[in-house]
Each structure stands twice: as C-alpha cells, then as structure tokens.
Short mmCIF file of C-alpha atoms in Angstrom, two decimals:
data_model
loop_
_atom_site.label_atom_id
_atom_site.label_comp_id
_atom_site.label_asym_id
_atom_site.label_seq_id
_atom_site.Cartn_x
_atom_site.Cartn_y
_atom_site.Cartn_z
CA MET A 1 -22.11 24.49 -31.04
CA GLU A 2 -24.52 25.38 -28.24
CA ASN A 3 -26.07 21.89 -28.37
CA LEU A 4 -22.61 20.34 -28.08
CA PHE A 5 -21.91 22.43 -24.98
CA LEU A 6 -25.19 21.28 -23.37
CA ILE A 7 -24.25 17.64 -23.95
CA LEU A 8 -20.56 17.84 -22.93
CA GLY A 9 -20.71 20.73 -20.45
CA TRP A 10 -21.43 20.67 -16.70
CA PRO A 11 -25.23 20.48 -16.99
CA GLY A 12 -25.11 17.51 -19.36
CA PRO A 13 -24.95 13.86 -18.39
CA ILE A 14 -21.46 13.35 -19.80
CA GLY A 15 -20.05 16.33 -17.87
CA VAL A 16 -21.62 15.12 -14.62
CA GLY A 17 -20.33 11.60 -15.27
CA ILE A 18 -16.78 12.83 -15.86
CA PHE A 19 -16.98 14.91 -12.67
CA LEU A 20 -18.13 11.92 -10.61
CA VAL A 21 -15.38 9.69 -12.04
CA CYS A 22 -12.73 12.30 -11.19
CA LEU A 23 -14.18 12.78 -7.70
CA GLY A 24 -14.18 9.04 -7.04
CA THR A 25 -10.60 8.74 -8.27
CA MET A 26 -9.49 11.58 -6.01
CA ILE A 27 -11.15 9.99 -2.95
CA TRP A 28 -9.60 6.60 -3.79
CA LEU A 29 -6.12 8.12 -4.15
CA LEU A 30 -6.43 9.98 -0.85
CA SER A 31 -7.50 6.82 0.97
CA LYS A 32 -4.63 4.87 -0.59
CA ALA A 33 -2.13 7.54 0.44
CA ASP A 34 -3.51 7.49 4.01
CA GLU A 35 -3.15 3.70 4.14
CA ILE A 36 0.47 3.86 2.93
CA SER A 37 1.24 6.57 5.50
CA LYS A 38 -0.19 4.46 8.32
CA ARG A 39 1.79 1.39 7.22
CA THR A 40 5.00 3.42 7.01
CA LYS A 41 4.50 4.87 10.49
CA ALA A 42 3.78 1.41 11.92
CA PHE A 43 6.89 -0.03 10.23
CA VAL A 44 9.11 2.76 11.58
CA LYS A 45 7.69 2.33 15.08
CA GLU A 46 8.13 -1.45 14.93
CA LYS A 47 11.74 -1.24 13.83
CA GLY A 48 12.59 1.55 16.29
CA LEU A 49 13.73 3.92 13.57
CA GLU A 50 11.88 7.01 14.72
CA LYS A 51 13.87 10.17 15.36
CA LYS A 52 14.37 11.01 19.00
CA LYS A 53 13.89 14.60 20.11
CA GLU A 54 16.86 16.06 21.93
#
C-alpha cells in the first residue's frame, strides 16, 4: 500500500502530472472567461446598451 501511495501520491510522477494537467486546465479556463468578458463588454459598448448612472 505504501508503494502505491508513492507512485500515485504527490511525490510520484503520476501525482505531479495530474497536478500539472489540472493547473493548465484552470489557467486555460480563466483566460477563456476573460476573453468572453472582454467580448461581452465590447459588444455592449458598441450597441450602446450600457446602464447609465443617474
């Protein structure tokens, strides 16, 4: 059981690989969300749909 933990746990190559895949996916999702937010703001500004402060 201890050998299995060393292979699949954090210090092992599989654990590090899974961590890096999850980290890369999180960064990709954050950049995609930022891109969508920028496009939405540009669309609203272009169409003149922004809320005016009173």
